[in-house]
XYZ file of C-alpha atoms in Angstrom:
166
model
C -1.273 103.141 4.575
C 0.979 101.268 6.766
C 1.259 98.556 4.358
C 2.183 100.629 1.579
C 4.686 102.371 3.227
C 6.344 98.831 4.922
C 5.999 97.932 0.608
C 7.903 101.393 -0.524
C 10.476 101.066 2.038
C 11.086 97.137 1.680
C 11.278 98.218 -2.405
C 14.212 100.721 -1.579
C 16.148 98.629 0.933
C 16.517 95.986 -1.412
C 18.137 98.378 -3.682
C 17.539 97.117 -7.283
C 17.444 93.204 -6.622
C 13.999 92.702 -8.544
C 14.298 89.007 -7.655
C 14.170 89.674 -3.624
C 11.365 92.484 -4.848
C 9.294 90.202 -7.031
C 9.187 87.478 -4.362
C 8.403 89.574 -1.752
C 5.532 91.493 -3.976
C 4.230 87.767 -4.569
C 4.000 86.546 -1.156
C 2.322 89.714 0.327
C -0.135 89.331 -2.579
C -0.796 85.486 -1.643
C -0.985 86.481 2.011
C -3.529 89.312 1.872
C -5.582 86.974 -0.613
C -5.570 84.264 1.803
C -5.728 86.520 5.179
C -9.307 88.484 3.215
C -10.533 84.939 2.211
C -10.135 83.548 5.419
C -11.639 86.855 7.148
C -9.116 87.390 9.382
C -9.717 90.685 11.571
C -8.209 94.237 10.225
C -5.959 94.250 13.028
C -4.474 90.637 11.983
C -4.302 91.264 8.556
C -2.537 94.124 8.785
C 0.413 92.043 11.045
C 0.099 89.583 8.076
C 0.592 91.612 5.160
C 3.723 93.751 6.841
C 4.955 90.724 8.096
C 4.889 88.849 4.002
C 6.030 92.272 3.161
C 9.565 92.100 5.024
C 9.612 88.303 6.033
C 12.677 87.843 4.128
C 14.653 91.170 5.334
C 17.647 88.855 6.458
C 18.471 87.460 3.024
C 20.882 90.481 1.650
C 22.859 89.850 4.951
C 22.961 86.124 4.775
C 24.055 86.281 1.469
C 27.000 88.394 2.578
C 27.787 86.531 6.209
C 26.989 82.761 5.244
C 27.294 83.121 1.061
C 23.445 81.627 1.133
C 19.579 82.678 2.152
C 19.440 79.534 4.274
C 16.033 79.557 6.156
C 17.795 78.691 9.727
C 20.296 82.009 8.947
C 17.128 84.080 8.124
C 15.615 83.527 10.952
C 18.482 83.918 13.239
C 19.629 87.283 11.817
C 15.972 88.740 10.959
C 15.270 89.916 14.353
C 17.087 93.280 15.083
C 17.178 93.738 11.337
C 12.952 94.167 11.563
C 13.216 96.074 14.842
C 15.089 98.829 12.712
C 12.676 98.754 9.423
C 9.726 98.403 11.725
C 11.177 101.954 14.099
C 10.613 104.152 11.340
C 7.309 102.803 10.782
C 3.865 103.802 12.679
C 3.624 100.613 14.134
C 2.861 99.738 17.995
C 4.970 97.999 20.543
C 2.788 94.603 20.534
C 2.692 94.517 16.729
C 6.234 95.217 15.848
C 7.236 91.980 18.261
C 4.077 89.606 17.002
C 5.968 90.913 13.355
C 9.377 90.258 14.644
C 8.204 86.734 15.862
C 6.800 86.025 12.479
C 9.670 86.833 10.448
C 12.189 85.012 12.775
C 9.462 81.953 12.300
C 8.808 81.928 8.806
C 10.448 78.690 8.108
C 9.308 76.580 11.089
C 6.536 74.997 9.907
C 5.842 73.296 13.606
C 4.203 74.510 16.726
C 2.172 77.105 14.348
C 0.822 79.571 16.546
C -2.046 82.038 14.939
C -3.460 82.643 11.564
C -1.401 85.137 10.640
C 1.676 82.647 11.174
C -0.765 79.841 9.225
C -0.839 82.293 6.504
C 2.779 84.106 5.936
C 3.912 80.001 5.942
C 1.414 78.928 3.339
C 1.992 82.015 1.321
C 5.986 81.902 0.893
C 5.816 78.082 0.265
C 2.844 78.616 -2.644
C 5.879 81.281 -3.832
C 8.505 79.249 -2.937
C 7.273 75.711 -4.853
C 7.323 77.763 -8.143
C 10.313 79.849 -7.829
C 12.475 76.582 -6.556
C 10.841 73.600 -8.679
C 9.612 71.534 -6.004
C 8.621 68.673 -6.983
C 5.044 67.311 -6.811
C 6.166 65.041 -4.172
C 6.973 67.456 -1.763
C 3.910 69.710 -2.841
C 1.823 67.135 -1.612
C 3.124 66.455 1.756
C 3.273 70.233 2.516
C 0.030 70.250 1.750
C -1.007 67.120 3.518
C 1.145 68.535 6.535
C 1.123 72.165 7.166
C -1.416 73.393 5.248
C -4.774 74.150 6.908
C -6.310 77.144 5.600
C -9.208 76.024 2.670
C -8.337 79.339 0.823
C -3.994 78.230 1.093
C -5.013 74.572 0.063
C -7.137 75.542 -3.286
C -4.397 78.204 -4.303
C -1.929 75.233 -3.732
C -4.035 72.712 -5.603
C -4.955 74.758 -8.537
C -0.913 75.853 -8.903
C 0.574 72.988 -8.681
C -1.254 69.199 -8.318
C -4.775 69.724 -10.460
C -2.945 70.997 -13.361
C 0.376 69.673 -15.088
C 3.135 70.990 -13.709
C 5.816 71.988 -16.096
């Protein structure tokens, strides 16, 4: 229930931009896939999948203060900006900051600490390669580099390096 409320209310505060809704929609999808996959506990998969659901909360603002969604701006701005979404949620003390930490870490790909972090980065970059073009290059040292789940790394293959990319 929790998630589906963090999925109405991140639907609403994005006020009609269906590109900020679709990615969002795709990277919870990826994340829950990967976090059931990977059998992560009930408690951790729930952090995950309302953590992918508002990991990009900061972008309307950055757009606004810095003209661009510039991971190093999300991050910085993210924090207080989750604290408020996350109050008018059921959500306790401990789990609203390992959330906050996740969102204001969601581009840092070193130092990973925890499967659910493992997970919200593999699942924004698997939406992130197609919605930006990356090229297979960089798909492959991502891979090579900061992926580690089996579940992430055979979503990543099959998208984008066993199959043409177009």
């Amino acid at each position: 229930m929790l998630v589906t409320t963090a999925i109405e209310n991140m639907i609403e505060f994005y006020e009609g931009n269906i590109h900020d809704i679709d990615h969002f929609l795709k990277v919870w999808a990826l994340a829950k896939t990967i976090g059931e996959a990977e059998k992560l506990d009930a408690k951790t998969q729930e952090i995950l999948e309302v953590a992918a659901v508002i990991h990009d909360i900061a972008c309307p603002l950055c757009r606004v203060k810095y003209g661009n969604t510039n991971g190093a701006h999300q991050e910085a701005e993210s924090g207080p900006l989750v604290e408020e979404f996350l109050s008018k949620l059921p959500v306790g003390t401990l789990d609203v900051s390992r959330i906050k930490w996740l969102v204001e870490h969601h581009h840092t790909y070193t130092n990973v600490d925890g499967m659910d972090y493992q997970i919200l980065l593999e699942a924004d970059f698997l939406v992130n390669a197609g919605e930006s073009g990356y090229s297979k290059e960089m798909i492959e040292n991502t891979c090579k580099n900061v992926f580690r789940t089996a579940t992430g790394t055979h979503l990543l293959k099959n998208m984008y390096l066993e199959h043409s990319m177009e």
